[in-house]
Short mmCIF file of C-alpha atoms and ligand atoms in Angstrom, two decimals:
data_model
loop_
_atom_site.label_atom_id
_atom_site.label_comp_id
_atom_site.label_asym_id
_atom_site.label_seq_id
_atom_site.Cartn_x
_atom_site.Cartn_y
_atom_site.Cartn_z
CA MET A 1 -28.13 11.49 13.54
CA LYS A 2 -26.77 10.31 10.21
CA ILE A 3 -25.97 6.64 9.63
CA ILE A 4 -22.65 6.35 7.84
CA THR A 5 -22.34 2.56 7.89
CA ASP A 6 -25.10 0.25 9.02
CA ALA A 7 -24.71 -2.58 11.53
CA LEU A 8 -22.98 -5.73 10.24
CA PRO A 9 -25.55 -8.17 8.79
CA ALA A 10 -24.09 -11.02 10.92
CA VAL A 11 -24.74 -8.96 14.08
CA ARG A 12 -28.09 -7.56 12.90
CA ALA A 13 -29.31 -11.15 12.43
CA ILE A 14 -28.62 -11.89 16.11
CA CYS A 15 -29.26 -8.57 17.89
CA PRO A 16 -32.66 -7.02 17.41
CA PRO A 17 -32.89 -3.26 18.06
CA GLN A 18 -32.78 -2.61 21.80
CA LYS A 19 -36.21 -1.89 23.31
CA ILE A 20 -36.51 1.45 25.08
CA LYS A 21 -37.50 1.02 28.71
CA GLU A 22 -39.26 3.70 30.63
CA ASN A 23 -37.82 4.97 33.92
CA THR A 24 -34.43 3.60 33.04
CA ALA A 25 -31.20 5.53 33.18
CA TYR A 26 -29.00 5.04 30.13
CA ARG A 27 -25.29 5.61 29.62
CA MET A 28 -22.93 5.44 26.64
CA THR A 29 -21.80 1.86 25.95
CA LYS A 30 -18.19 0.96 26.72
CA LEU A 31 -18.00 -0.46 23.17
CA CYS A 32 -18.07 2.94 21.47
CA VAL A 33 -15.12 4.77 19.93
CA THR A 34 -15.69 8.46 19.26
CA THR A 35 -13.69 10.86 17.17
CA ASP A 36 -14.36 14.44 16.10
CA CYS A 37 -14.53 15.55 12.48
CA ALA A 38 -15.30 18.86 10.75
CA ASP A 39 -19.05 18.06 10.71
CA GLY A 40 -19.47 16.93 14.31
CA ARG A 41 -18.71 13.78 16.26
CA LEU A 42 -18.42 10.26 14.82
CA LEU A 43 -19.53 7.33 16.98
CA PHE A 44 -18.43 3.82 16.05
CA HIS A 45 -19.92 0.77 17.80
CA THR A 46 -17.16 -1.84 17.90
CA LEU A 47 -19.58 -4.79 18.27
CA THR A 48 -22.33 -3.89 15.79
CA GLY A 49 -20.02 -2.10 13.35
CA MET A 50 -22.45 0.82 13.05
CA LEU A 51 -20.94 4.27 12.42
CA VAL A 52 -23.01 7.41 12.94
CA LEU A 53 -22.47 11.15 12.87
CA LEU A 54 -23.91 13.49 15.49
CA GLU A 55 -23.72 17.08 14.38
CA ASP A 56 -23.96 18.66 17.83
CA GLU A 57 -25.45 18.31 21.32
CA ALA A 58 -28.94 19.09 20.05
CA ASP A 59 -28.62 16.32 17.44
CA ALA A 60 -27.47 13.91 20.16
CA GLU A 61 -30.45 14.84 22.31
CA ALA A 62 -32.91 14.48 19.41
CA SER A 63 -31.39 11.12 18.43
CA ARG A 64 -31.53 9.62 21.93
CA ASP A 65 -34.12 6.94 21.04
CA GLU A 66 -32.24 5.90 17.89
CA LEU A 67 -29.01 5.71 19.86
CA ILE A 68 -30.69 3.44 22.42
CA LYS A 69 -32.15 1.19 19.70
CA GLU A 70 -28.73 0.83 18.13
CA MET A 71 -27.13 0.10 21.52
CA PHE A 72 -24.91 3.18 21.62
CA TYR A 73 -26.72 3.87 24.88
CA VAL A 74 -27.35 0.97 27.27
CA PRO A 75 -29.00 0.74 30.70
CA GLU A 76 -26.68 1.72 33.58
CA ASP A 77 -26.47 -1.88 34.83
CA PHE A 78 -26.10 -3.54 31.39
CA ASP A 79 -23.14 -5.89 30.95
CA GLU A 80 -22.29 -5.20 27.29
CA LEU A 81 -19.05 -7.16 27.51
CA ALA A 82 -20.87 -10.39 28.42
CA TYR A 83 -23.42 -9.52 25.71
CA ALA A 84 -20.58 -9.09 23.17
CA ASP A 85 -19.12 -12.49 24.13
CA LYS A 86 -22.52 -14.12 23.56
CA VAL A 87 -23.16 -12.42 20.20
CA ILE A 88 -19.68 -13.24 18.88
CA SER A 89 -19.93 -16.90 19.89
CA ILE A 90 -23.37 -17.25 18.21
CA ALA A 91 -22.13 -15.50 15.04
CA LYS A 92 -19.07 -17.77 14.99
CA ALA A 93 -21.19 -20.93 15.41
CA LEU A 94 -23.49 -19.77 12.58
CA LYS A 95 -20.52 -19.13 10.31
CA ASN A 96 -18.91 -22.49 11.12
CA GLY A 97 -22.23 -24.26 10.51
CA SER A 98 -22.73 -22.59 7.13
CA GLY A 99 -20.82 -25.43 5.42
CA GLN A 100 -18.67 -22.91 3.55
CA LYS A 101 -15.32 -24.54 2.82
CA LYS A 102 -12.37 -22.34 3.73
CA LYS A 103 -9.26 -21.94 1.57
CA LEU A 104 -6.41 -24.00 2.97
CA SER A 105 -3.32 -22.12 4.03
CA TYR A 106 0.12 -23.63 4.55
CA THR A 107 3.17 -21.81 5.81
CA VAL A 108 6.11 -23.86 4.55
CA LEU A 109 9.56 -23.46 6.09
CA THR A 110 12.03 -24.35 3.35
CA THR A 111 14.83 -23.93 5.90
CA THR A 112 15.43 -22.56 9.38
CA ASP A 113 18.81 -21.22 8.22
CA CYS A 114 19.26 -17.55 7.36
CA ASN A 115 21.87 -15.40 5.65
CA ALA A 116 21.17 -12.45 7.98
CA ARG A 117 21.75 -12.15 11.73
CA CYS A 118 19.12 -9.75 13.11
CA TYR A 119 19.63 -9.19 16.83
CA TYR A 120 15.88 -9.48 17.52
CA CYS A 121 15.23 -12.75 15.66
CA TYR A 122 12.78 -14.92 17.61
CA GLU A 123 14.17 -17.99 15.85
CA ALA A 124 17.62 -17.51 17.40
CA GLY A 125 18.69 -20.80 18.98
CA ILE A 126 16.49 -22.92 16.72
CA ARG A 127 18.28 -25.88 15.05
CA ARG A 128 19.40 -24.91 11.52
CA CYS A 129 18.12 -27.38 8.94
CA TYR A 130 16.94 -27.55 5.32
CA MET A 131 13.93 -29.29 3.79
CA SER A 132 15.16 -32.14 1.56
CA ALA A 133 13.83 -32.89 -1.93
CA ASP A 134 12.19 -36.06 -0.57
CA VAL A 135 10.38 -34.19 2.19
CA ALA A 136 9.29 -31.56 -0.37
CA LYS A 137 7.67 -34.34 -2.46
CA ASP A 138 5.95 -35.66 0.66
CA VAL A 139 4.76 -32.13 1.52
CA SER A 140 3.12 -31.81 -1.90
CA ASP A 141 1.45 -35.24 -1.52
CA TYR A 142 0.17 -34.15 1.88
CA ILE A 143 -1.27 -30.89 0.49
CA ILE A 144 -2.78 -32.62 -2.56
CA GLY A 145 -4.42 -35.16 -0.24
CA ALA A 146 -5.92 -32.44 1.96
CA SER A 147 -6.99 -30.02 -0.77
CA ASP A 148 -10.21 -31.82 -1.77
CA GLY A 149 -10.92 -29.35 -4.59
CA ARG A 150 -10.11 -26.33 -2.43
CA GLU A 151 -7.79 -23.54 -3.42
CA VAL A 152 -4.50 -23.61 -1.55
CA GLU A 153 -2.55 -20.59 -0.31
CA LEU A 154 1.13 -21.17 0.33
CA ARG A 155 3.39 -18.92 2.33
CA TRP A 156 7.13 -19.53 1.98
CA PHE A 157 8.86 -18.84 5.25
CA GLY A 158 12.12 -19.58 7.07
CA GLY A 159 14.77 -18.75 8.21
CA GLU A 160 15.26 -17.24 4.79
CA PRO A 161 13.10 -19.26 2.35
CA LEU A 162 15.24 -18.30 -0.66
CA MET A 163 18.21 -20.21 0.78
CA ASN A 164 16.40 -23.35 -0.39
CA PRO A 165 14.32 -22.40 -3.45
CA GLU A 166 14.58 -25.87 -5.02
CA VAL A 167 11.97 -27.28 -2.64
CA ILE A 168 9.56 -24.50 -3.68
CA ASP A 169 10.00 -25.67 -7.30
CA ILE A 170 9.27 -29.26 -6.30
CA ILE A 171 6.16 -28.47 -4.27
CA CYS A 172 4.68 -26.09 -6.87
CA GLY A 173 5.56 -28.44 -9.73
CA LYS A 174 3.73 -31.35 -8.10
CA LEU A 175 0.69 -29.26 -7.17
CA ARG A 176 0.50 -28.03 -10.74
CA GLU A 177 0.72 -31.60 -12.11
CA ALA A 178 -2.07 -32.66 -9.76
CA GLY A 179 -4.29 -29.76 -10.92
CA VAL A 180 -4.45 -28.15 -7.47
CA GLU A 181 -5.25 -24.43 -7.65
CA TYR A 182 -2.63 -22.55 -5.65
CA SER A 183 -1.10 -19.15 -5.15
CA SER A 184 1.77 -18.16 -2.92
CA ALA A 185 3.30 -15.37 -0.88
CA MET A 186 6.70 -15.14 0.76
CA VAL A 187 8.33 -13.63 3.82
CA SER A 188 11.93 -12.90 2.85
CA ASN A 189 14.71 -10.47 3.65
CA GLY A 190 14.90 -9.79 -0.12
CA TYR A 191 18.67 -10.25 -0.37
CA LEU A 192 18.40 -13.24 -2.75
CA PHE A 193 15.32 -12.02 -4.63
CA ASN A 194 17.22 -11.76 -7.92
CA GLY A 195 16.30 -12.14 -11.61
CA ASP A 196 16.20 -15.98 -11.52
CA VAL A 197 13.91 -15.93 -8.52
CA ILE A 198 11.62 -13.37 -10.15
CA GLY A 199 11.28 -15.59 -13.24
CA LYS A 200 10.23 -18.62 -11.18
CA ALA A 201 8.11 -16.53 -8.83
CA LYS A 202 6.04 -15.20 -11.73
CA GLY A 203 5.75 -18.58 -13.43
CA LEU A 204 5.83 -21.77 -11.42
CA TRP A 205 5.44 -20.35 -7.91
CA ASN A 206 2.43 -18.16 -8.74
CA LEU A 207 3.85 -15.71 -6.20
CA LYS A 208 1.48 -12.83 -5.59
CA SER A 209 3.45 -10.90 -3.01
CA VAL A 210 6.62 -10.81 -1.00
CA GLN A 211 7.02 -9.29 2.45
CA ILE A 212 10.43 -7.75 3.04
CA THR A 213 11.54 -6.25 6.32
CA LEU A 214 13.55 -3.04 6.38
CA ASP A 215 14.92 -1.95 9.77
CA GLY A 216 16.28 1.39 8.60
CA CYS A 217 18.11 2.83 5.63
CA GLY A 218 21.70 2.43 4.45
CA GLU A 219 24.13 1.78 7.26
CA VAL A 220 21.41 1.26 9.90
CA TYR A 221 19.90 -1.53 7.81
CA ASN A 222 23.27 -3.12 7.09
CA ARG A 223 24.17 -3.06 10.79
CA VAL A 224 20.88 -4.58 11.99
CA LYS A 225 20.75 -7.29 9.34
CA ALA A 226 24.47 -8.12 9.69
CA TYR A 227 24.49 -10.33 6.58
CA LYS A 228 27.11 -13.02 6.50
CA GLU A 229 28.37 -11.69 3.12
CA PRO A 230 30.02 -8.26 3.32
CA GLY A 231 28.84 -5.36 1.12
CA ASP A 232 26.04 -2.85 0.77
CA ALA A 233 23.07 -5.15 1.38
CA TYR A 234 20.66 -2.22 1.62
CA SER A 235 21.22 -1.07 -1.99
CA ARG A 236 21.03 -4.65 -3.18
CA VAL A 237 17.66 -5.24 -1.46
CA ILE A 238 16.22 -1.92 -2.71
CA ASN A 239 17.29 -2.90 -6.23
CA ASN A 240 15.62 -6.31 -5.83
CA VAL A 241 12.42 -4.61 -4.62
CA ASP A 242 12.45 -2.43 -7.73
CA ASN A 243 12.90 -5.42 -10.04
CA ALA A 244 10.13 -7.37 -8.31
CA LEU A 245 7.75 -4.41 -8.72
CA LYS A 246 8.69 -4.01 -12.38
CA ALA A 247 7.83 -7.70 -12.84
CA GLY A 248 4.40 -7.11 -11.31
CA ILE A 249 5.02 -8.82 -7.95
CA LYS A 250 3.53 -6.90 -5.06
CA VAL A 251 6.03 -5.97 -2.37
CA HIS A 252 4.99 -5.37 1.20
CA ILE A 253 7.71 -3.51 3.09
CA HIS A 254 7.51 -4.30 6.76
CA LEU A 255 9.12 -1.74 9.05
CA ASN A 256 10.13 -3.03 12.45
CA VAL A 257 9.83 -0.14 14.87
CA SER A 258 11.75 0.26 18.08
CA ARG A 259 12.77 3.40 19.94
CA LYS A 260 16.28 3.00 18.55
CA ASN A 261 15.30 3.25 14.88
CA ILE A 262 12.11 5.33 14.71
CA SER A 263 13.77 8.52 13.40
CA ASP A 264 15.68 6.54 10.80
CA LEU A 265 12.44 4.89 9.67
CA MET A 266 10.98 8.37 9.05
CA THR A 267 13.91 9.03 6.70
CA LEU A 268 13.40 5.61 5.13
CA ALA A 269 9.71 6.42 4.47
CA ASP A 270 10.87 9.55 2.57
CA GLU A 271 13.40 7.51 0.62
CA LEU A 272 10.82 4.89 -0.30
CA GLU A 273 8.48 7.60 -1.51
CA LYS A 274 11.23 9.19 -3.63
CA THR A 275 12.41 5.89 -5.11
CA PHE A 276 9.10 4.13 -5.71
CA SER A 277 6.48 6.85 -6.23
CA GLU A 278 6.16 5.81 -9.89
CA ARG A 279 5.79 2.10 -9.16
CA GLU A 280 2.55 0.19 -8.64
CA GLY A 281 2.25 -2.52 -6.03
CA LEU A 282 4.37 -1.26 -3.13
CA PHE A 283 2.80 -1.40 0.31
CA ALA A 284 4.45 -0.46 3.55
CA SER A 285 3.36 -0.88 7.12
CA ALA A 286 4.97 -0.51 10.51
CA ALA A 287 4.90 -2.91 13.42
CA LEU A 288 6.33 -2.59 16.90
CA LEU A 289 9.20 -4.94 17.43
CA GLY A 290 8.22 -7.55 20.02
CA ASP A 291 10.54 -8.45 22.85
CA PHE A 292 9.91 -12.19 22.73
CA ARG A 293 13.09 -12.94 24.56
CA ARG A 294 11.99 -10.61 27.37
CA GLU A 295 15.42 -9.05 27.53
CA ASN A 296 14.51 -5.41 27.53
CA GLU A 297 11.55 -4.15 29.50
CA ARG A 298 11.45 -0.89 27.53
CA PHE A 299 11.38 -2.77 24.24
CA ASN A 300 7.60 -2.57 23.95
CA GLY A 301 7.73 1.21 24.30
CA ASP A 302 5.54 3.77 26.02
CA VAL A 303 3.26 6.68 25.14
CA TYR A 304 6.08 8.51 23.33
CA ASP A 305 6.78 5.46 21.14
CA ALA A 306 3.08 5.06 20.37
CA GLN A 307 2.84 8.67 19.20
CA GLU A 308 5.97 8.31 17.08
CA TYR A 309 4.60 5.08 15.64
CA LEU A 310 1.34 6.79 14.66
CA LYS A 311 3.32 9.60 12.98
CA LEU A 312 5.25 7.04 10.94
CA ARG A 313 2.05 5.24 10.01
CA LYS A 314 0.53 8.52 8.82
CA LYS A 315 3.59 9.26 6.73
CA LEU A 316 3.33 5.85 5.03
CA LYS A 317 -0.38 6.36 4.48
CA ASP A 318 0.07 9.86 3.04
CA ALA A 319 2.68 8.46 0.65
CA GLY A 320 0.00 6.04 -0.63
CA PHE A 321 1.75 2.92 0.68
CA GLU A 322 -1.26 1.55 2.51
CA GLY A 323 -2.97 0.29 -0.63
CA LYS A 324 -6.70 0.17 -1.09
CA ARG A 325 -7.52 -1.28 2.29
CA PRO A 326 -11.14 -0.97 3.32
CA PRO A 327 -11.18 1.83 5.90
CA LEU A 328 -13.20 -0.19 8.39
CA LYS A 329 -13.27 -3.95 8.58
CA ARG A 330 -16.87 -4.98 7.82
CA GLU A 331 -16.88 -8.26 9.70
CA LEU A 332 -16.43 -9.64 13.18
CA ASN A 333 -13.09 -11.14 14.18
CA PHE A 334 -13.34 -14.87 14.74
CA ASN A 335 -9.66 -15.70 14.52
CA ASN A 336 -6.59 -13.96 15.80
CA CYS A 337 -4.08 -15.52 13.42
CA MET A 338 -3.09 -18.83 11.89
CA ALA A 339 -2.61 -20.38 15.35
CA ASP A 340 -6.35 -20.48 16.13
CA ASN A 341 -7.49 -21.09 12.55
CA ASP A 342 -8.16 -24.74 11.60
CA ALA A 343 -7.53 -23.98 7.92
CA CYS A 344 -3.89 -22.97 8.59
CA GLU A 345 -0.89 -25.16 9.28
CA ILE A 346 2.85 -24.56 9.46
CA ILE A 347 5.01 -27.25 7.85
CA LEU A 348 8.55 -27.47 9.24
CA PRO A 349 11.56 -28.56 7.10
CA ASP A 350 11.29 -32.13 8.47
CA GLY A 351 7.51 -32.40 7.89
CA ARG A 352 6.34 -31.72 11.44
CA LEU A 353 3.28 -29.51 11.85
CA SER A 354 2.99 -26.48 14.07
CA LYS A 355 0.49 -23.67 14.67
CA CYS A 356 2.49 -20.58 15.59
CA ASP A 357 5.49 -19.12 13.76
CA GLU A 358 6.95 -17.86 17.01
CA GLN A 359 6.92 -21.33 18.60
CA LEU A 360 7.68 -23.42 15.49
CA ASP A 361 9.42 -26.65 16.52
CA LYS A 362 8.83 -26.06 20.24
CA ASP A 363 5.13 -26.87 19.99
CA CYS A 364 4.12 -29.36 17.27
CA PHE A 365 0.76 -31.10 16.93
CA GLY A 366 1.59 -33.81 14.37
CA ASP A 367 3.38 -34.40 11.09
CA ILE A 368 2.62 -34.89 7.41
CA TYR A 369 3.32 -38.64 7.63
CA SER A 370 0.48 -39.62 9.92
CA LYS A 371 -3.13 -38.68 10.51
CA GLU A 372 -2.57 -38.61 14.25
CA ARG A 373 -3.07 -35.14 15.73
CA ASP A 374 -2.51 -33.80 19.23
CA THR A 375 -6.01 -32.36 19.57
CA GLU A 376 -5.24 -30.94 23.03
CA ASN A 377 -2.41 -28.93 21.50
CA ILE A 378 -4.64 -27.62 18.70
CA LYS A 379 -7.29 -26.71 21.29
CA SER A 380 -4.74 -24.95 23.47
CA TRP A 381 -3.98 -22.51 20.61
CA LYS A 382 -7.63 -21.44 20.60
CA GLU A 383 -7.78 -20.58 24.28
CA GLN A 384 -8.48 -16.90 24.66
CA VAL A 385 -7.61 -14.65 27.53
CA LYS A 386 -9.02 -11.31 28.61
CA LEU A 387 -6.60 -9.07 30.43
CA PRO A 388 -7.82 -6.90 33.33
CA GLU A 389 -7.58 -3.73 31.19
CA CYS A 390 -9.76 -5.27 28.43
CA TYR A 391 -12.86 -4.83 30.59
CA GLY A 392 -12.92 -1.06 30.18
CA CYS A 393 -11.56 -1.00 26.65
CA PRO A 394 -13.78 -0.01 23.69
CA LEU A 395 -11.90 -2.50 21.50
CA TYR A 396 -13.09 -5.45 23.60
CA ALA A 397 -15.41 -6.76 20.85
CA ARG A 398 -12.69 -6.61 18.18
CA CYS A 399 -9.71 -7.94 20.07
CA ILE A 400 -8.75 -11.59 20.42
CA ASN A 401 -5.87 -12.42 22.74
CA LEU A 402 -4.61 -15.98 22.62
CA LYS A 403 -3.37 -17.31 25.92
CA LYS A 404 -0.31 -18.92 24.30
CA CYS A 405 0.60 -16.00 22.02
CA ALA A 406 4.01 -14.51 22.74
CA TRP A 407 2.59 -11.04 22.05
CA VAL A 408 0.16 -11.41 24.93
CA ASN A 409 2.08 -10.41 27.98
CA GLU A 410 0.68 -10.18 31.44
CA ASN A 411 -0.79 -6.86 30.34
CA CYS A 412 -1.73 -4.90 27.23
CA SER A 413 0.80 -2.08 27.11
CA LYS A 414 -0.31 1.56 26.95
CA THR A 415 1.63 1.74 23.66
CA SER A 416 -0.43 -1.04 22.16
CA GLN A 417 -3.73 0.44 23.37
CA ILE A 418 -2.90 3.93 22.02
CA ILE A 419 -1.80 2.50 18.69
CA ARG A 420 -4.82 0.24 18.22
CA LEU A 421 -7.21 3.02 19.15
CA GLY A 422 -5.34 5.56 17.00
CA VAL A 423 -5.47 3.24 13.97
CA LEU A 424 -9.19 2.58 14.47
CA LYS A 425 -9.98 6.32 14.79
CA ASP A 426 -8.09 6.90 11.59
CA GLN A 427 -10.13 4.21 9.84
CA ILE A 428 -13.35 5.73 11.17
CA THR A 429 -12.38 9.13 9.76
CA ASP A 430 -11.51 7.55 6.39
CA ALA A 431 -14.84 5.70 6.28
CA TYR A 432 -16.62 8.99 6.90
CA LYS A 433 -14.66 10.77 4.17
CA GLU A 434 -15.47 7.96 1.75
CA TRP A 435 -19.16 8.21 2.65
CA LYS A 436 -19.08 11.96 2.02
CA GLU A 437 -17.50 11.39 -1.37
CA THR A 438 -20.43 9.18 -2.38
CA LEU A 439 -22.81 12.11 -1.72
CA LYS A 440 -21.08 14.34 -4.28
S1 SF4 B 1 -5.92 -6.43 24.48
FE1 SF4 B 1 -5.59 -4.23 24.77
S2 SF4 B 1 -6.54 -3.26 22.99
FE2 SF4 B 1 -7.35 -5.36 23.12
S3 SF4 B 1 -9.26 -5.20 24.31
FE3 SF4 B 1 -7.60 -5.68 25.74
S4 SF4 B 1 -6.92 -3.67 26.51
FE4 SF4 B 1 -8.07 -3.31 24.62
S1 SF4 B 2 -0.16 -16.90 18.33
FE1 SF4 B 2 0.81 -14.85 18.38
S2 SF4 B 2 2.96 -15.19 17.84
FE2 SF4 B 2 1.81 -17.04 17.25
S3 SF4 B 2 1.23 -16.78 15.11
FE3 SF4 B 2 -0.45 -15.98 16.33
S4 SF4 B 2 -0.04 -13.76 16.58
FE4 SF4 B 2 1.88 -14.75 15.91
#
């Protein structure tokens, strides 16, 4: 057996090697993902983070004791899922008790209004309003008061945040005056990301990256986005992406995948490669479109969609649009998203505070004008749920499902399971290739 990556230090500190018991029948743990490679079989332990290579059956037989020590094999009656819960909660408590101050992260909605009309928008029906200059000043005072020497990450969000860029100027200007260290990112449709914006983004806003969604190319994009202004919005957005990249702003293209547009997204991936192969700083990733309004039961797809999704992901990866992501995450997951992370808050245009960008004004826990917080609400966003299918799933130790999250349905769809497992297997293979490179 060859060790490709060792167990995570945080897990190693809690789990000693498993003692080998005589007269005990062992089986493979449920927390193992296996994938074949040219040199044998790779085994990845999703709790400990250890990755090993077994060359063949004889190697597996000879490595039996090592595999038991490293918990790839566990006694027949061992409950590794309860064990994983215990280890993760101890590791989390140790991390929280380490006194390490986290960066603060604020998602600021400059407006809930938008110049596009995507049919799938989960904000449809939300009251359209803009943050005023006065509220923007109060937002900066609030952030300055909370920062306490910590670096602040800002994420401009909407609606379309660029429909109200003046409040971004105000907030950044005041943070700068107060000497608060900040950087920002933006989620935008890219339509208004013009030369003026790029100038401010590079200077005052300290904007590191912008996420822009493309739902297809040319006509498909124009139809889905249905901008209020007529014209070829697709070409305009592609041009804005190019200018942002030239100015050194990273652009993350987000592809919303549904059965309707998957083949068009394949064409789009080719177009992106052709147009931007010479540019640095372009990333692209695909995500399944969620059916938050529960209008279409096929929206979340099936096995066919999962396979098509994985093909698209591979295409983006082969084109070099995945960036230099570490092939395997070398830490345990303690948070699912901003909703269960105490260091993250969403600030609405009127100063109210919320935890989840899918719930926004439907579920607030306070506002920037008072110290009063609805602690029950904050707690409710941390409540986790295990679905029946999680109990046999090798991803159990890496998956957090929040009870209130709109993505967590009554079940974890086959599509989602195939995709998550497919992505992890891909990362395992990449980690192995990287390890082999280091031997050369
Ligand atoms: S949510 Fe899905 S992928 Fe995650 S552990 Fe449960 S079954 Fe597995
Ligand atoms: S709880 Fe779900 S929908 Fe809300 S921010 Fe987190 S991942 Fe997104």
